[in-house]
CSV table of C-alpha atoms and ligand atoms in Angstrom, one decimal:
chain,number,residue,atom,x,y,z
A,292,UNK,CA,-5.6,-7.2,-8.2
A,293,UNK,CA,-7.7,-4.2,-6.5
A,294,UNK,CA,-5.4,-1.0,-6.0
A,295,UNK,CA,-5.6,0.8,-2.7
A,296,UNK,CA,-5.9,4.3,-3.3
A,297,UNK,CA,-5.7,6.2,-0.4
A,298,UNK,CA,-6.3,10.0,0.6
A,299,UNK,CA,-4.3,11.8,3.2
A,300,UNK,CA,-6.2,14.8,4.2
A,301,UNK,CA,-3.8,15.7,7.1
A,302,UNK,CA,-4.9,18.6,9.1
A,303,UNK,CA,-6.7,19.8,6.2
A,304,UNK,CA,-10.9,20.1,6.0
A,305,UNK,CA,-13.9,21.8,7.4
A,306,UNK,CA,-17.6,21.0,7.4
A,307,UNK,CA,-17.7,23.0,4.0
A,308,UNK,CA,-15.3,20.3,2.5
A,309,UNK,CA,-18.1,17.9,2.5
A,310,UNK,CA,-18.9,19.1,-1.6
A,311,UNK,CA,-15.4,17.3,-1.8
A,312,UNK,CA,-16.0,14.6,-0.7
A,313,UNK,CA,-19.6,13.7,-2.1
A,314,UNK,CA,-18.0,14.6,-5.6
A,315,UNK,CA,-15.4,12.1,-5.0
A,316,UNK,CA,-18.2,9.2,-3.9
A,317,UNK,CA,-19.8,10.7,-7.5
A,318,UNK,CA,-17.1,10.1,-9.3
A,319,UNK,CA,-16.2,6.9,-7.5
A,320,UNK,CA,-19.6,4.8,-8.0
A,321,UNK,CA,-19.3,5.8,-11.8
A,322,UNK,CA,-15.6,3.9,-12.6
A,323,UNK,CA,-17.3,1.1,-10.3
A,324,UNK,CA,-20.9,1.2,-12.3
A,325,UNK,CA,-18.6,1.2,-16.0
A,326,UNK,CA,-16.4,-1.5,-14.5
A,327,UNK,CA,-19.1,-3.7,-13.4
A,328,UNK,CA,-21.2,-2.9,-16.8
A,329,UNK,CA,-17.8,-3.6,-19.1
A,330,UNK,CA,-18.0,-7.2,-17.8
A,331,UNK,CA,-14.3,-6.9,-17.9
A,332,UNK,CA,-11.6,-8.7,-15.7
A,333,UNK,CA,-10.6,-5.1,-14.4
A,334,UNK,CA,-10.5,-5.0,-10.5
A,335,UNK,CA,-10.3,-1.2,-10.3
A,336,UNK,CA,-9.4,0.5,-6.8
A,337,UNK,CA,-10.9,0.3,-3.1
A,338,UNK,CA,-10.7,4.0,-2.5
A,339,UNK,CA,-9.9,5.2,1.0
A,340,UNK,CA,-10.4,8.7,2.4
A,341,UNK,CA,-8.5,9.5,6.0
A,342,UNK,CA,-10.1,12.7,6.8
A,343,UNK,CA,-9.4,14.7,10.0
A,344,UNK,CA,-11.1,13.1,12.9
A,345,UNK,CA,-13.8,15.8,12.9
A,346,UNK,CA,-15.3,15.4,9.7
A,347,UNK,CA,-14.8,11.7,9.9
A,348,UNK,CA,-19.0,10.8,11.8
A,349,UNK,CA,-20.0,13.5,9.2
A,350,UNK,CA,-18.0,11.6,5.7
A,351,UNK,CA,-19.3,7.9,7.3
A,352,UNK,CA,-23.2,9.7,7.7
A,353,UNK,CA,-22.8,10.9,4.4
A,354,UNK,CA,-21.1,7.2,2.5
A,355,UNK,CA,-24.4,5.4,4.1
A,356,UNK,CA,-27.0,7.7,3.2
A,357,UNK,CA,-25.2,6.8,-0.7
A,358,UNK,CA,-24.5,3.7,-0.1
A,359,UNK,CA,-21.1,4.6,-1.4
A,360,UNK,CA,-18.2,1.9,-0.9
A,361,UNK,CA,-15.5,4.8,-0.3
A,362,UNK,CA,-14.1,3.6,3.2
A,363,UNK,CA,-13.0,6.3,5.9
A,364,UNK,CA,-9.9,6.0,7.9
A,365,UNK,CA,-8.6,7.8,10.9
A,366,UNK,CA,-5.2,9.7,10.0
A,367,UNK,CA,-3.7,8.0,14.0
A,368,UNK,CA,-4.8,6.7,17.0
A,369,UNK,CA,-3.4,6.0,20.4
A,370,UNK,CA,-3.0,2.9,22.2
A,371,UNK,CA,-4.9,3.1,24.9
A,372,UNK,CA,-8.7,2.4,24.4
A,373,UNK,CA,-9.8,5.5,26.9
A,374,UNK,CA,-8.5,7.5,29.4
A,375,UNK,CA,-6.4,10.8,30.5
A,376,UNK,CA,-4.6,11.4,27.0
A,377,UNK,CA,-5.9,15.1,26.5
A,378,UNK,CA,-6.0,15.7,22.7
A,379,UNK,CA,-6.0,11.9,22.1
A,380,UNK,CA,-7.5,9.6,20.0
A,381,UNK,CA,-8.5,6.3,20.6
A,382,UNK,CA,-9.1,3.6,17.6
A,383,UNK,CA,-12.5,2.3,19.3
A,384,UNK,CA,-13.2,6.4,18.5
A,385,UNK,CA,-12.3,6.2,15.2
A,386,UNK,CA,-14.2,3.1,14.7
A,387,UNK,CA,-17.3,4.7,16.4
A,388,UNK,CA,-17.2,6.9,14.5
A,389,UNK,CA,-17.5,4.9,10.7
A,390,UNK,CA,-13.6,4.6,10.1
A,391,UNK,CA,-12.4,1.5,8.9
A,392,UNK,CA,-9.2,1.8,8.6
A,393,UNK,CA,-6.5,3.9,10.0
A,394,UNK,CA,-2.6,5.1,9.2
A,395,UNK,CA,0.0,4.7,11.9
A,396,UNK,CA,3.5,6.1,11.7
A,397,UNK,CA,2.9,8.6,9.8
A,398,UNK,CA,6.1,10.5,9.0
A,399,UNK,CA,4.6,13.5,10.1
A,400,UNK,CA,3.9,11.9,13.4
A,401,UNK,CA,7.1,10.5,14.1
A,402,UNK,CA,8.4,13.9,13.5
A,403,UNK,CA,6.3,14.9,16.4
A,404,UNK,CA,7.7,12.1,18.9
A,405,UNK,CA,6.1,8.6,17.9
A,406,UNK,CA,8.5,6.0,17.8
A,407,UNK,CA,8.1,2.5,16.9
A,408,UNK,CA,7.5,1.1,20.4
A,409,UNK,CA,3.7,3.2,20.3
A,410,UNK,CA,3.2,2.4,16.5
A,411,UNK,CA,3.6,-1.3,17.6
A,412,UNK,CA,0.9,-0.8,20.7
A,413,UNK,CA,-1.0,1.9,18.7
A,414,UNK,CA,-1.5,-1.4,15.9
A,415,UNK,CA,-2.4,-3.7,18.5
A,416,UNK,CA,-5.0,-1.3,19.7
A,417,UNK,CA,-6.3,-0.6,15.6
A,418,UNK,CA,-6.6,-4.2,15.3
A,419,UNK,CA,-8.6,-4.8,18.4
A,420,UNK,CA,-11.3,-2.1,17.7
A,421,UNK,CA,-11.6,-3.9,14.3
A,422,UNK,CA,-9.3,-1.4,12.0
A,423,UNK,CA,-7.4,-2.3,9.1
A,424,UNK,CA,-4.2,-0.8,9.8
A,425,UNK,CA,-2.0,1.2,7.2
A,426,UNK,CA,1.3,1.2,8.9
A,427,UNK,CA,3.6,4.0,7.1
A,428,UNK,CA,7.6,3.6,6.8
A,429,UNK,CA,10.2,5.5,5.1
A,430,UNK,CA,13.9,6.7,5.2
A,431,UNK,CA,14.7,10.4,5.5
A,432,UNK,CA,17.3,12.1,3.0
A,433,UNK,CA,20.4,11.1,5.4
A,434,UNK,CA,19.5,7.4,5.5
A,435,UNK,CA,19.1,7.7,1.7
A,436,UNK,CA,22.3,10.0,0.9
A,437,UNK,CA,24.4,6.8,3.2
A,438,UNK,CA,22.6,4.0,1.6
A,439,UNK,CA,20.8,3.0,4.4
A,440,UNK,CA,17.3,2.9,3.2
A,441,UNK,CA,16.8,-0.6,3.3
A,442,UNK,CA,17.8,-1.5,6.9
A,443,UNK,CA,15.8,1.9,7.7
A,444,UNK,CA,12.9,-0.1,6.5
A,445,UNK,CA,14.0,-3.2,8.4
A,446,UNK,CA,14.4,-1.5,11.4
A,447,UNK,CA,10.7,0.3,11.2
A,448,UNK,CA,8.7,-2.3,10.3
A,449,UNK,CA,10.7,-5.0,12.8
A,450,UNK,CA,9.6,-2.2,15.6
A,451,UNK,CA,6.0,-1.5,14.3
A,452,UNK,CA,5.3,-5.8,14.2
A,453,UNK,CA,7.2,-6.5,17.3
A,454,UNK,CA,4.0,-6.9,19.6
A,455,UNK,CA,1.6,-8.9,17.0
A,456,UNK,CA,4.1,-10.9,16.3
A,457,UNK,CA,5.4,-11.8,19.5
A,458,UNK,CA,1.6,-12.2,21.0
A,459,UNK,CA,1.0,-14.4,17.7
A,460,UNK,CA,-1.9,-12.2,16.4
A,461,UNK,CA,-3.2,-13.2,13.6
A,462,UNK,CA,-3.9,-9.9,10.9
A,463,UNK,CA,-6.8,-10.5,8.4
A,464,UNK,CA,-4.6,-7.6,6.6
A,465,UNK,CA,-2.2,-5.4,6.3
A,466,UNK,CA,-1.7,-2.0,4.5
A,467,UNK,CA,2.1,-1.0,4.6
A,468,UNK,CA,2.8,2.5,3.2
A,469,UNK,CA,6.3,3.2,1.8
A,470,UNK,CA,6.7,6.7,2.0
A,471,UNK,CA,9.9,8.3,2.1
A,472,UNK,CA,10.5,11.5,4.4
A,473,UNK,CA,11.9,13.5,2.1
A,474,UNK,CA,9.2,12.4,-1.1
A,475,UNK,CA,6.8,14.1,0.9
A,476,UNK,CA,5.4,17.0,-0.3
A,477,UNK,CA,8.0,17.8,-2.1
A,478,UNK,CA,7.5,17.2,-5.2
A,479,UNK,CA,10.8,14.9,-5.5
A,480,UNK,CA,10.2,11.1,-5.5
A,481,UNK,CA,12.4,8.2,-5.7
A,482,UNK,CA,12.6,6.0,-9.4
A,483,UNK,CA,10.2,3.9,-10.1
A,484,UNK,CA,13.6,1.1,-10.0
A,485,UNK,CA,14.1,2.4,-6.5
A,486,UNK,CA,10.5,2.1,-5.1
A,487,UNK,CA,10.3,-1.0,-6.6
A,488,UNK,CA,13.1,-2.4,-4.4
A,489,UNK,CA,11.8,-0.7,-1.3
A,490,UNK,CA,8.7,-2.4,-2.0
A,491,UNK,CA,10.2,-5.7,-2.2
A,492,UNK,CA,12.6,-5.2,0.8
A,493,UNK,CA,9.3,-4.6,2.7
A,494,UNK,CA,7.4,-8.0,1.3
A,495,UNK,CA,10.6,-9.7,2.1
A,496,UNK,CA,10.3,-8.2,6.2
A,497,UNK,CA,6.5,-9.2,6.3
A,498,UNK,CA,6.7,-12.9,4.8
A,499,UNK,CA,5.0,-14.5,7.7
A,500,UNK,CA,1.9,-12.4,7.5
A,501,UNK,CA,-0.3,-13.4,4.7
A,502,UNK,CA,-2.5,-10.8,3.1
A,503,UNK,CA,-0.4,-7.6,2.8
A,504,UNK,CA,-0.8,-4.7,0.1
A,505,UNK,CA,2.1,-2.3,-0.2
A,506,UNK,CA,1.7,1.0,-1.3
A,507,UNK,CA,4.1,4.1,-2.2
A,508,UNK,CA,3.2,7.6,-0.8
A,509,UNK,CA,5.0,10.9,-1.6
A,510,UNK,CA,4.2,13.8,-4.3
A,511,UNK,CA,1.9,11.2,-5.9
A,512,UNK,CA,-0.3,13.3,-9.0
A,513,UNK,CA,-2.0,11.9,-11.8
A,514,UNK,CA,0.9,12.9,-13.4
A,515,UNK,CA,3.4,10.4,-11.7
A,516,UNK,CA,0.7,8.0,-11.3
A,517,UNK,CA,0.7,5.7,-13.6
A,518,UNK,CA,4.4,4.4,-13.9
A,519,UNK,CA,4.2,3.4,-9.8
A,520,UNK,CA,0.8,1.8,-9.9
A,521,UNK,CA,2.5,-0.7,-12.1
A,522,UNK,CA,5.1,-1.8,-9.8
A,523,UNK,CA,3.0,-1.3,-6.1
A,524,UNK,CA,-0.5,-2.2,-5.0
A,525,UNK,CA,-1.6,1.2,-4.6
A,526,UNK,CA,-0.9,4.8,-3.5
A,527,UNK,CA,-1.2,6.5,-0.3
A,528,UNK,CA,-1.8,10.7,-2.1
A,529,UNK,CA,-1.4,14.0,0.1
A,530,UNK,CA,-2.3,17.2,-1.4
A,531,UNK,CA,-3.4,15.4,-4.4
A,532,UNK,CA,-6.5,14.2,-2.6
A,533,UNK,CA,-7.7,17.2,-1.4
A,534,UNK,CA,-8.5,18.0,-5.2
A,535,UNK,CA,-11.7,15.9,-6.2
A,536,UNK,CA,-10.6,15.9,-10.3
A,537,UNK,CA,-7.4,15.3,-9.2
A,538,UNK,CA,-7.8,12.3,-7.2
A,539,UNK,CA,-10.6,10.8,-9.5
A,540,UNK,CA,-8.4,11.4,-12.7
A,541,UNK,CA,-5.8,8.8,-10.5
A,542,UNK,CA,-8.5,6.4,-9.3
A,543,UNK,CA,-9.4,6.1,-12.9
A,544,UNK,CA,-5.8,4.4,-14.2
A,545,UNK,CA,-6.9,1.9,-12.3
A,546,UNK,CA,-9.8,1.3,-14.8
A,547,UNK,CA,-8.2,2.3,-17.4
A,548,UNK,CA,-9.0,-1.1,-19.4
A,549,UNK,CA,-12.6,-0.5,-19.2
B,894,13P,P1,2.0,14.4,-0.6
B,894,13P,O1,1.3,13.5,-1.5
B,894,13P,O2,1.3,15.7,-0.4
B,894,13P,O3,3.4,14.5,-0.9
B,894,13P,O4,1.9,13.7,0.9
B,894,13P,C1,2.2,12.4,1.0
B,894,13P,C2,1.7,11.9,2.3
B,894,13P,O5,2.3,12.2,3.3
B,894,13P,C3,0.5,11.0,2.3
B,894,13P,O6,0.4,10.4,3.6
């Protein structure tokens, strides 16, 4: 199966970063050009980039001037498709403007007052301006530390699906990011044991939708790499992605048969 590799820039970026981000399409269209000459079974990784929303026309100008198939996704969006949200968002913006994709509930916006009520109107809204969503969950070191990580997942992704499911909206597909609060930049992450049950606790929520990746986020390097790509379908990567060796040495275990 394809791996989802996914790059979190955050609020990090300027115009100058855009040396980045055409060495990552470089580096990108080579493991796809080997893979496709190896005539091997490998399926390598969709690579996704989620840059801040003001480099995001510039990164899509860039992909189609090289034809590259790195996709762009938006980092949030609100619900509402326009209107007096001052410092808003709106996913028919971020798809205007060449995303494809975008996160939603993001820990670091939950921090900041999201709760799953606007993630679940925020993914009806991604999913009507034609954007994959990647809907983000995780428990936070309390919820670990009393064993409630699992209901914690429950809980999040019951809230985030509550609208689609109840208006019977049908998702071509679905990213879902496990990314525990405290994993997050950190530099402390869960066992590969434990991710692997979070991972199954969330298929086990989301049985009734039918194409659905999930992915583990949280101090992902290409050092860690390896070990979770075996036991998820991908990795959503913070810091890591801002680093274009860095995030190409991880997209490359995923053609590492080649
Ligand atoms: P780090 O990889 O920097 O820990 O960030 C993870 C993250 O929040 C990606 O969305």
């Amino acid at each position: 199966m394809t791996k989802e590799i996914i790059g979190n820039w955050k609020m990090n970026g300027l115009l100058s970063c855009e040396a980045t981000f055409c060495e990552i399409m470089s580096g990108y269209a080579e493991y796809d050009s080997l893979s496709a000459s190896a005539d091997s079974d490998c399926e390598g990784a969709r690579l996704t980039i989620c840059p801040p929303s003001t480099l995001l026309y510039r990164f899509s100008s860039l992909a189609r001037e090289r034809d590259s198939r790195v996709l762009l996704g938006g980092q949030s969006c609100h619900h509402a498709a326009e209107g007096s949200f001052t410092g808003d968002i709106s996913a028919s913006m971020l798809h205007d403007c060449g995303a494809h994709r975008t996160l939603l509930g993001h820990a670091e916006r939950r921090a900041s007052g999201e709760n799953d009520g606007m993630i679940s109107r925020q993914l009806l809204a991604a999913l009507h301006s034609g954007l994959t969503p990647i809907l983000c969950v995780g428990e936070d070191m309390d919820e670990r530390s009393s064993g409630r990580t699992r209901i914690r997942l429950e809980e999040q992704l019951a809230g985030a699906l509550l609208l689609v499911r109840e208006m019977g909206i049908s998702m071509p597909s679905l990213l879902i990011a496990y990314e525990p609060l405290w994993a997050i930049g950190s530099g402390e992450l869960p066992s590969v044991d434990e991710i692997s049950q979070a991972l199954e606790c969330i298929m086990a929520s989301v049985y009734d939708f039918s194409e659905v990746s999930v992915l583990y986020g949280g101090s992902v390097t290409s050092k860690n790499a390896a070990a979770i790509l075996d036991c998820s379908d991908g990795l959503l990567i913070g810091k890591a992605s801002l680093d274009s060796d860095e995030l190409l040495s991880i997209v490359g275990l995923c053609y590492d048969s080649v």
